[in-house]
Amino acid sequence: MALISLSRRLRRTPFSDGVEAAGVKGYTVYNRMRLPTVFRSIEEDYRHLKNAVQVWDVSCERQVELRGPDAARLMQMLTPRDLRNMVPGQCFYVPIVDETGGMLNDPVAVKLAEDRWWISIADSDLLLWVKGIAFGYRLDVLVTEPDVSPLAIQGPKSDDLMARVFGDKVRDVRFFRFGWFEFMGRNLVIARSGYSKQGGFEIYVEGSDIGMPLWNALMEAGKDLDVHAGCPNLIERIEGGLLSYGNDMTEDNTPHECGLGRFCNTNTAIGCVGRDALLRVAKEGPVKQIRPVEIHGSPVPPCGDLWPVMDGNLHVGNISSAAWSPDFNTNVAIGMIRMTHWNVGTEVDVITPEGIRPASVFEAFWQ
Amino acid sequence: MALISLSRRLRRTPFSDGVEAAGVKGYTVYNRMRLPTVFRSIEEDYRHLKNAVQVWDVSCERQVELRGPDAARLMQMLTPRDLRNMVPGQCFYVPIVDETGGMLNDPVAVKLAEDRWWISIADSDLLLWVKGIAFGYRLDVLVTEPDVSPLAIQGPKSDDLMARVFGDKVRDVRFFRFGWFEFMGRNLVIARSGYSKQGGFEIYVEGSDIGMPLWNALMEAGKDLDVHAGCPNLIERIEGGLLSYGNDMTEDNTPHECGLGRFCNTNTAIGCVGRDALLRVAKEGPVKQIRPVEIHGSPVPPCGDLWPVMDGNLHVGNISSAAWSPDFNTNVAIGMIRMTHWNVGTEVDVITPEGIRPASVFEAFWQ
């Protein structure tokens, strides 16, 4: 196990003081920013997430802000998802593709107004792509990274905790919708969303200065709810089939390979960069696709790179994420599997760093 | 001290097996890839780098390849440095700026041919900016990240080690020039360059499959030269004034603030994005600039974020990198200092996490 060497380049967040005080034990780096990975242990954090409520520093979900008369046009250029019926107050999960249809990011678009959007990004400098497109097309739009850092509240007691700090009206926010709520005189976007299947909210904290006051208010208000600092949990997110850009998909993959075809309206998303490239795959379907995979036997080691999926000597796919699930008493995994082997129940072998393991394509994610 | 949680998203390199076998103790993440930070200890690695020869896995210096009839035009659009007199076989350090003149990266451009360039990047997804510009301007150029991973050979015995593997002709390669050399039947670009002041080379290893064979060949050939796995060394690079993008500068800074005005030919770099924005700062000069700073007293703690530089209650700058230098018996640091306080010898205070420390603006970097 190696240490992480921290420097300014791996950016601190408005909540780093709270994260450190809570005894963070491990980090990853996401959008050149610190993202905690474990507080007590991955298993203990997992159990607690499913039973109580956690506060997550997900500042690394940076925002790309589009502002100006061409904001909506630019937003539609970025994604094959048709955005015409999206209204302010909604969040859309939007695959972002390049001119070849390769995934550049899988963010959540937040429509603040017709001429103002946030793109809450996964791990790539999407800002540079959006700025490049806006500049190249001479669009009348300002593209920036604002001082907005999401703080996620996740777990079954999220509604109770949030109501204590923001009032009961926050309970009425519907899934992938957002409302405006006041804290310390600021109006904050709060969406019912988050990178777990346990329910909860994401607070788009605008202004770093109120980061720690909000963190402390939530911790104070949730004492009897057993609130604890947490973070996206490896086991829980694999169980729930929550994909991770950079892990389960890269710029090599089309949205269809990632199982995101339902978020693509390639025919009607007029102006989308990469539309031509995607039309054929939208019609024919991909030749490999993301699948839940069960790896049999004892707990697998940490998955730090692709693990080949084999049928004898035939390379039929790769595992990109895997972990032992205490609740399902098996190894849960996410893999990209060729169509010859992607049917439910197909038996395959997985080459792990600790040897070959039998595995099978599972029927659905485990949530 | 926290651990790093490794996953596919923090990419392995063609040399990771060698790095791990050499007992790497710490990592940072650079271009979403693993970059070692320490093997024995930072001080021991530092001493060894200055006396012997090291092999560095700097695969994280990813390449952006431009290929096609518009490659040279696109390259000039990216930087205010005039590239007209650059010939194939040369490397140029090129500030890359956005439309506002803010630094997006500070890579080395490698001119392979008139219609084929590599940009060897610092830590940001420059690929996305270049692709966006190329697409927006409908340029006739292919922009990709090829399977090229730099391996640096650094230290006073670099020439001897390289000659044993690539022949004596490698000694003739001049600074920031490159030649083509053969290994296992492949032609590889080898430049006299690298992120230290101890001299050496960077091998642009094309094809991941020859990564470990080359690593092993160098280790085997250099046994009696005390060759060792190494990495960019925090102390040595601050002593030498080697800036780090993301640490010592960000997109908020112009090249002139970073002391890179000598690499800007803003008047003649026709077509450069951001030229208009830079013309005024090129004429008037910046109001703050990078300076070497000596922080007095005992060794400072690790610098994980900006440290304010103060004159009484006046905030006059920030330290972005700092370390104790055994050779110069002082704390060496890099700061961005306002013009009112940037003259040599100016006394200031630095607010470190362990208290306020007297410091002074130094005359030159310590190399």
CSV table of N, CA and C in Angstrom, one decimal, chain A residues 1-12 24-32 34-35 37-38 77 98-100 104 123-126 128-129 131-133 135-138 143 244-251 253 273-274 302-306 320, chain B residues 1-12 24-32 34-35 37-38 77 98-100 104 123-126 128-129 131-133 135-138 143 244-251 253 273-274 302-306 320:
chain,number,residue,atom,x,y,z
A,1,MET,N,0.9,-1.2,0.0
A,1,MET,CA,0.0,0.0,0.0
A,1,MET,C,0.9,1.2,0.0
A,2,ALA,N,0.6,2.1,-0.9
A,2,ALA,CA,1.5,3.3,-1.0
A,2,ALA,C,0.7,4.6,-0.5
A,3,LEU,N,1.5,5.5,-0.1
A,3,LEU,CA,0.9,6.8,0.4
A,3,LEU,C,0.6,7.7,-0.8
A,4,ILE,N,-0.2,8.7,-0.5
A,4,ILE,CA,-0.5,9.7,-1.5
A,4,ILE,C,0.3,11.0,-1.1
A,5,SER,N,1.0,11.6,-2.0
A,5,SER,CA,1.8,12.8,-1.7
A,5,SER,C,0.9,14.0,-2.1
A,6,LEU,N,0.5,14.7,-1.1
A,6,LEU,CA,-0.4,15.9,-1.4
A,6,LEU,C,0.4,17.1,-1.8
A,7,SER,N,-0.2,17.9,-2.7
A,7,SER,CA,0.4,19.1,-3.1
A,7,SER,C,-0.8,20.0,-3.5
A,8,ARG,N,-0.5,21.3,-3.8
A,8,ARG,CA,-1.6,22.2,-4.2
A,8,ARG,C,-2.3,21.6,-5.5
A,9,ARG,N,-1.5,20.9,-6.3
A,9,ARG,CA,-2.0,20.4,-7.6
A,9,ARG,C,-3.2,19.5,-7.4
A,10,LEU,N,-3.1,18.7,-6.3
A,10,LEU,CA,-4.2,17.8,-5.9
A,10,LEU,C,-5.1,18.7,-5.0
A,11,ARG,N,-6.0,19.4,-5.5
A,11,ARG,CA,-6.7,20.5,-4.8
A,11,ARG,C,-7.4,20.1,-3.5
A,12,ARG,N,-7.2,20.9,-2.5
A,12,ARG,CA,-8.1,20.9,-1.3
A,12,ARG,C,-9.5,21.4,-1.7
A,24,VAL,N,-10.1,10.8,7.7
A,24,VAL,CA,-10.0,10.1,6.4
A,24,VAL,C,-8.7,9.3,6.4
A,25,LYS,N,-8.9,8.0,5.8
A,25,LYS,CA,-7.8,7.1,5.8
A,25,LYS,C,-7.2,6.9,4.4
A,26,GLY,N,-8.0,7.2,3.4
A,26,GLY,CA,-7.6,7.0,2.0
A,26,GLY,C,-8.2,8.0,1.0
A,27,TYR,N,-7.4,8.3,0.0
A,27,TYR,CA,-7.9,9.2,-1.0
A,27,TYR,C,-7.8,8.6,-2.4
A,28,THR,N,-8.6,9.1,-3.3
A,28,THR,CA,-8.3,9.0,-4.7
A,28,THR,C,-8.2,10.5,-5.2
A,29,VAL,N,-7.8,10.6,-6.5
A,29,VAL,CA,-7.8,12.0,-7.1
A,29,VAL,C,-8.8,12.0,-8.2
A,30,TYR,N,-9.6,13.0,-8.3
A,30,TYR,CA,-10.7,13.1,-9.2
A,30,TYR,C,-10.8,14.5,-9.6
A,31,ASN,N,-10.7,14.7,-10.9
A,31,ASN,CA,-10.6,16.1,-11.4
A,31,ASN,C,-9.6,16.9,-10.7
A,32,ARG,N,-8.4,16.4,-10.5
A,32,ARG,CA,-7.3,17.0,-9.9
A,32,ARG,C,-7.6,17.6,-8.5
A,34,ARG,N,-8.9,16.3,-4.3
A,34,ARG,CA,-8.9,15.1,-3.3
A,34,ARG,C,-10.3,14.6,-3.1
A,35,LEU,N,-10.5,13.3,-3.3
A,35,LEU,CA,-11.8,12.6,-3.0
A,35,LEU,C,-11.5,11.5,-2.0
A,37,THR,N,-11.8,8.1,0.0
A,37,THR,CA,-12.3,6.8,-0.4
A,37,THR,C,-12.7,5.9,0.8
A,38,VAL,N,-12.1,6.2,2.0
A,38,VAL,CA,-12.5,5.4,3.2
A,38,VAL,C,-12.3,6.2,4.5
A,77,MET,N,-25.1,20.7,-28.2
A,77,MET,CA,-24.0,20.2,-29.1
A,77,MET,C,-23.2,19.2,-28.4
A,98,ASP,N,-17.3,12.8,-28.1
A,98,ASP,CA,-16.5,13.6,-29.1
A,98,ASP,C,-17.0,13.3,-30.5
A,99,GLU,N,-16.3,13.8,-31.5
A,99,GLU,CA,-16.8,13.7,-32.9
A,99,GLU,C,-16.9,12.3,-33.4
A,100,THR,N,-16.2,11.4,-32.7
A,100,THR,CA,-16.3,10.0,-33.1
A,100,THR,C,-17.3,9.2,-32.3
A,104,LEU,N,-16.6,11.3,-23.5
A,104,LEU,CA,-15.6,12.2,-22.9
A,104,LEU,C,-15.9,12.4,-21.4
A,123,ASP,N,-14.7,12.5,-14.0
A,123,ASP,CA,-13.3,12.7,-14.0
A,123,ASP,C,-12.6,12.9,-15.4
A,124,SER,N,-12.8,14.1,-15.9
A,124,SER,CA,-12.0,14.5,-17.1
A,124,SER,C,-12.2,16.0,-17.2
A,125,ASP,N,-11.2,16.7,-17.7
A,125,ASP,CA,-11.3,18.2,-17.8
A,125,ASP,C,-12.2,18.6,-18.9
A,126,LEU,N,-13.5,18.3,-18.7
A,126,LEU,CA,-14.5,18.6,-19.7
A,126,LEU,C,-14.6,20.1,-20.0
A,128,LEU,N,-12.2,22.0,-20.7
A,128,LEU,CA,-11.4,22.3,-21.9
A,128,LEU,C,-12.1,22.0,-23.2
A,129,TRP,N,-12.8,20.9,-23.3
A,129,TRP,CA,-13.5,20.5,-24.5
A,129,TRP,C,-14.6,21.6,-24.7
A,131,LYS,N,-14.9,24.7,-23.7
A,131,LYS,CA,-14.3,26.0,-24.1
A,131,LYS,C,-13.8,25.9,-25.5
A,132,GLY,N,-13.2,24.8,-25.9
A,132,GLY,CA,-12.7,24.7,-27.2
A,132,GLY,C,-13.8,24.7,-28.3
A,133,ILE,N,-14.9,24.0,-28.0
A,133,ILE,CA,-16.0,24.0,-28.9
A,133,ILE,C,-16.6,25.4,-29.0
A,135,PHE,N,-15.3,28.3,-28.4
A,135,PHE,CA,-14.4,29.2,-29.1
A,135,PHE,C,-14.4,28.9,-30.6
A,136,GLY,N,-14.3,27.7,-30.9
A,136,GLY,CA,-14.2,27.3,-32.3
A,136,GLY,C,-15.4,27.7,-33.1
A,137,TYR,N,-16.6,27.6,-32.5
A,137,TYR,CA,-17.9,27.9,-33.1
A,137,TYR,C,-18.2,29.4,-32.9
A,138,ARG,N,-17.4,30.1,-32.2
A,138,ARG,CA,-17.6,31.5,-31.9
A,138,ARG,C,-19.0,31.7,-31.3
A,143,VAL,N,-17.9,30.2,-20.6
A,143,VAL,CA,-17.7,28.9,-20.1
A,143,VAL,C,-16.7,29.0,-19.0
A,244,SER,N,-18.5,4.3,-13.3
A,244,SER,CA,-17.5,5.3,-12.9
A,244,SER,C,-16.7,5.5,-14.2
A,245,TYR,N,-16.7,6.8,-14.6
A,245,TYR,CA,-16.0,7.2,-15.8
A,245,TYR,C,-14.5,7.1,-15.6
A,246,GLY,N,-13.8,6.5,-16.5
A,246,GLY,CA,-12.3,6.2,-16.2
A,246,GLY,C,-12.1,4.8,-15.7
A,247,ASN,N,-13.0,4.3,-15.0
A,247,ASN,CA,-13.0,2.9,-14.6
A,247,ASN,C,-13.8,2.0,-15.5
A,248,ASP,N,-15.0,2.2,-15.6
A,248,ASP,CA,-15.9,1.3,-16.3
A,248,ASP,C,-16.1,1.7,-17.8
A,249,MET,N,-15.7,2.9,-18.1
A,249,MET,CA,-15.7,3.4,-19.5
A,249,MET,C,-14.7,4.5,-19.7
A,250,THR,N,-14.3,4.6,-20.9
A,250,THR,CA,-13.3,5.6,-21.3
A,250,THR,C,-13.7,6.3,-22.6
A,251,GLU,N,-12.9,7.1,-23.2
A,251,GLU,CA,-13.1,7.7,-24.5
A,251,GLU,C,-13.2,6.7,-25.6
A,253,ASN,N,-15.1,4.1,-25.5
A,253,ASN,CA,-16.4,3.5,-25.6
A,253,ASN,C,-17.5,4.5,-26.0
A,273,VAL,N,-22.4,17.1,-31.5
A,273,VAL,CA,-21.1,16.7,-32.0
A,273,VAL,C,-21.1,15.2,-31.9
A,274,GLY,N,-20.7,14.5,-32.9
A,274,GLY,CA,-20.6,13.0,-32.8
A,274,GLY,C,-21.9,12.3,-33.3
A,302,PRO,N,-8.1,-6.0,-4.5
A,302,PRO,CA,-8.6,-4.8,-5.1
A,302,PRO,C,-8.3,-4.8,-6.6
A,303,CYS,N,-9.2,-4.2,-7.3
A,303,CYS,CA,-9.1,-4.2,-8.8
A,303,CYS,C,-8.5,-2.9,-9.3
A,304,GLY,N,-7.2,-2.9,-9.5
A,304,GLY,CA,-6.5,-1.7,-9.9
A,304,GLY,C,-6.2,-1.5,-11.4
A,305,ASP,N,-6.7,-2.5,-12.1
A,305,ASP,CA,-6.5,-2.4,-13.6
A,305,ASP,C,-7.5,-3.4,-14.2
A,306,LEU,N,-7.7,-3.4,-15.5
A,306,LEU,CA,-8.6,-4.3,-16.2
A,306,LEU,C,-8.2,-5.8,-15.9
A,320,SER,N,-13.8,-4.2,-14.9
A,320,SER,CA,-13.2,-2.9,-14.6
A,320,SER,C,-13.3,-2.5,-13.1
B,1,MET,N,-0.9,10.8,7.5
B,1,MET,CA,-0.6,10.4,6.1
B,1,MET,C,-1.7,9.5,5.6
B,2,ALA,N,-2.2,9.8,4.5
B,2,ALA,CA,-3.3,8.9,3.9
B,2,ALA,C,-2.8,8.0,2.8
B,3,LEU,N,-3.5,6.9,2.6
B,3,LEU,CA,-3.1,6.0,1.5
B,3,LEU,C,-3.8,6.5,0.2
B,4,ILE,N,-3.3,6.0,-0.9
B,4,ILE,CA,-3.9,6.2,-2.1
B,4,ILE,C,-4.7,5.0,-2.5
B,5,SER,N,-5.9,5.1,-2.9
B,5,SER,CA,-6.7,4.0,-3.4
B,5,SER,C,-6.6,3.9,-4.9
B,6,LEU,N,-6.0,2.8,-5.3
B,6,LEU,CA,-5.7,2.6,-6.7
B,6,LEU,C,-6.9,2.0,-7.4
B,7,SER,N,-7.1,2.4,-8.6
B,7,SER,CA,-8.2,1.8,-9.5
B,7,SER,C,-7.8,2.0,-10.9
B,8,ARG,N,-8.5,1.4,-11.8
B,8,ARG,CA,-8.1,1.6,-13.3
B,8,ARG,C,-8.1,3.0,-13.7
B,9,ARG,N,-9.0,3.9,-13.0
B,9,ARG,CA,-9.1,5.3,-13.4
B,9,ARG,C,-7.8,6.0,-13.2
B,10,LEU,N,-7.0,5.6,-12.2
B,10,LEU,CA,-5.6,6.1,-11.9
B,10,LEU,C,-4.7,5.2,-12.7
B,11,ARG,N,-4.5,5.5,-13.9
B,11,ARG,CA,-3.9,4.5,-14.9
B,11,ARG,C,-2.6,4.0,-14.5
B,12,ARG,N,-2.4,2.6,-14.7
B,12,ARG,CA,-1.1,2.0,-14.6
B,12,ARG,C,-0.3,2.5,-15.9
B,24,VAL,N,8.3,1.4,-4.7
B,24,VAL,CA,7.7,2.7,-4.6
B,24,VAL,C,7.0,2.9,-3.3
B,25,LYS,N,7.2,4.1,-2.6
B,25,LYS,CA,6.5,4.3,-1.3
B,25,LYS,C,5.4,5.3,-1.4
B,26,GLY,N,5.4,6.2,-2.4
B,26,GLY,CA,4.4,7.2,-2.5
B,26,GLY,C,4.1,7.5,-4.0
B,27,TYR,N,2.8,8.0,-4.2
B,27,TYR,CA,2.4,8.4,-5.5
B,27,TYR,C,1.7,9.7,-5.5
B,28,THR,N,1.8,10.4,-6.6
B,28,THR,CA,0.8,11.4,-6.9
B,28,THR,C,0.0,10.9,-8.1
B,29,VAL,N,-1.0,11.7,-8.5
B,29,VAL,CA,-1.7,11.4,-9.7
B,29,VAL,C,-1.5,12.6,-10.7
B,30,TYR,N,-1.2,12.2,-11.9
B,30,TYR,CA,-0.9,13.2,-12.9
B,30,TYR,C,-1.4,12.8,-14.2
B,31,ASN,N,-2.3,13.6,-14.8
B,31,ASN,CA,-3.0,13.2,-16.0
B,31,ASN,C,-3.7,11.9,-15.8
B,32,ARG,N,-4.4,11.7,-14.7
B,32,ARG,CA,-5.1,10.5,-14.3
B,32,ARG,C,-4.3,9.3,-14.5
B,34,ARG,N,-0.6,7.2,-12.6
B,34,ARG,CA,0.2,7.1,-11.4
B,34,ARG,C,1.6,7.6,-11.7
B,35,LEU,N,2.0,8.5,-10.8
B,35,LEU,CA,3.4,9.1,-10.9
B,35,LEU,C,4.1,8.9,-9.5
B,37,THR,N,6.4,9.4,-6.3
B,37,THR,CA,7.0,10.6,-5.7
B,37,THR,C,8.2,10.2,-4.8
B,38,VAL,N,8.3,9.0,-4.4
B,38,VAL,CA,9.4,8.7,-3.5
B,38,VAL,C,9.7,7.2,-3.5
B,77,MET,N,-1.7,27.8,-33.3
B,77,MET,CA,-2.9,28.4,-32.7
B,77,MET,C,-2.8,28.2,-31.2
B,98,ASP,N,-5.5,29.9,-23.1
B,98,ASP,CA,-6.9,30.0,-23.6
B,98,ASP,C,-7.1,31.4,-24.2
B,99,GLU,N,-8.4,31.6,-24.6
B,99,GLU,CA,-8.7,32.9,-25.3
B,99,GLU,C,-8.5,34.1,-24.4
B,100,THR,N,-8.4,33.9,-23.1
B,100,THR,CA,-8.1,35.0,-22.2
B,100,THR,C,-6.7,35.1,-21.8
B,104,LEU,N,-3.2,27.0,-19.9
B,104,LEU,CA,-3.9,25.7,-19.8
B,104,LEU,C,-2.9,24.5,-19.6
B,123,ASP,N,0.0,18.5,-16.3
B,123,ASP,CA,-1.2,17.9,-15.7
B,123,ASP,C,-2.5,18.7,-16.0
B,124,SER,N,-3.0,18.5,-17.3
B,124,SER,CA,-4.4,18.8,-17.6
B,124,SER,C,-4.8,18.1,-18.9
B,125,ASP,N,-6.1,17.9,-19.1
B,125,ASP,CA,-6.5,17.1,-20.3
B,125,ASP,C,-6.4,18.0,-21.5
B,126,LEU,N,-5.2,18.4,-21.9
B,126,LEU,CA,-5.0,19.3,-23.0
B,126,LEU,C,-5.6,18.7,-24.3
B,128,LEU,N,-8.4,17.5,-24.8
B,128,LEU,CA,-9.8,17.9,-25.0
B,128,LEU,C,-9.8,19.3,-25.6
B,129,TRP,N,-8.9,20.2,-25.1
B,129,TRP,CA,-8.9,21.6,-25.7
B,129,TRP,C,-8.4,21.5,-27.2
B,131,LYS,N,-8.6,19.0,-29.3
B,131,LYS,CA,-9.7,18.4,-30.1
B,131,LYS,C,-10.8,19.4,-30.3
B,132,GLY,N,-11.2,20.1,-29.3
B,132,GLY,CA,-12.3,21.1,-29.4
B,132,GLY,C,-11.9,22.2,-30.4
B,133,ILE,N,-10.7,22.7,-30.4
B,133,ILE,CA,-10.3,23.8,-31.3
B,133,ILE,C,-10.3,23.2,-32.7
B,135,PHE,N,-11.8,20.7,-34.0
B,135,PHE,CA,-13.2,20.4,-34.5
B,135,PHE,C,-13.9,21.7,-34.8
B,136,GLY,N,-13.8,22.7,-33.9
B,136,GLY,CA,-14.5,23.9,-34.1
B,136,GLY,C,-14.1,24.7,-35.3
B,137,TYR,N,-12.8,24.6,-35.6
B,137,TYR,CA,-12.2,25.3,-36.8
B,137,TYR,C,-12.2,24.4,-38.0
B,138,ARG,N,-12.7,23.2,-37.9
B,138,ARG,CA,-12.8,22.2,-39.0
B,138,ARG,C,-11.4,22.0,-39.7
B,143,VAL,N,-6.2,14.4,-34.1
B,143,VAL,CA,-5.7,14.7,-32.7
B,143,VAL,C,-6.0,13.5,-31.8
B,244,SER,N,5.8,23.7,-11.7
B,244,SER,CA,4.9,22.6,-11.8
B,244,SER,C,3.5,23.1,-12.1
B,245,TYR,N,2.9,22.8,-13.3
B,245,TYR,CA,1.6,23.3,-13.6
B,245,TYR,C,0.6,22.7,-12.6
B,246,GLY,N,-0.3,23.5,-12.1
B,246,GLY,CA,-1.2,23.1,-11.1
B,246,GLY,C,-0.7,23.4,-9.7
B,247,ASN,N,0.6,23.4,-9.5
B,247,ASN,CA,1.2,23.8,-8.3
B,247,ASN,C,1.5,25.3,-8.3
B,248,ASP,N,2.5,25.6,-9.2
B,248,ASP,CA,3.0,27.0,-9.2
B,248,ASP,C,2.3,27.9,-10.2
B,249,MET,N,1.4,27.4,-11.0
B,249,MET,CA,0.6,28.2,-11.9
B,249,MET,C,-0.6,27.4,-12.2
B,250,THR,N,-1.7,28.1,-12.6
B,250,THR,CA,-2.9,27.5,-13.0
B,250,THR,C,-3.5,28.3,-14.2
B,251,GLU,N,-4.7,28.0,-14.6
B,251,GLU,CA,-5.4,28.7,-15.6
B,251,GLU,C,-5.6,30.2,-15.3
B,253,ASN,N,-3.3,32.2,-14.3
B,253,ASN,CA,-2.1,32.9,-14.6
B,253,ASN,C,-1.8,33.1,-16.1
B,273,VAL,N,-4.5,31.5,-30.4
B,273,VAL,CA,-5.7,31.8,-29.5
B,273,VAL,C,-5.2,32.6,-28.3
B,274,GLY,N,-5.8,33.6,-27.9
B,274,GLY,CA,-5.4,34.4,-26.7
B,274,GLY,C,-4.4,35.5,-27.0
B,302,PRO,N,5.3,19.8,4.8
B,302,PRO,CA,4.9,19.6,3.4
B,302,PRO,C,3.9,20.7,3.0
B,303,CYS,N,4.1,21.2,1.8
B,303,CYS,CA,3.3,22.3,1.3
B,303,CYS,C,2.1,21.7,0.5
B,304,GLY,N,0.9,21.6,1.1
B,304,GLY,CA,-0.2,20.9,0.4
B,304,GLY,C,-1.2,21.9,-0.1
B,305,ASP,N,-1.0,23.2,0.1
B,305,ASP,CA,-1.9,24.2,-0.4
B,305,ASP,C,-1.1,25.5,-0.4
B,306,LEU,N,-1.7,26.6,-1.0
B,306,LEU,CA,-1.1,27.9,-1.0
B,306,LEU,C,-0.8,28.4,0.4
B,320,SER,N,3.7,28.4,-3.4
B,320,SER,CA,3.0,27.2,-3.9
B,320,SER,C,3.8,25.9,-3.8
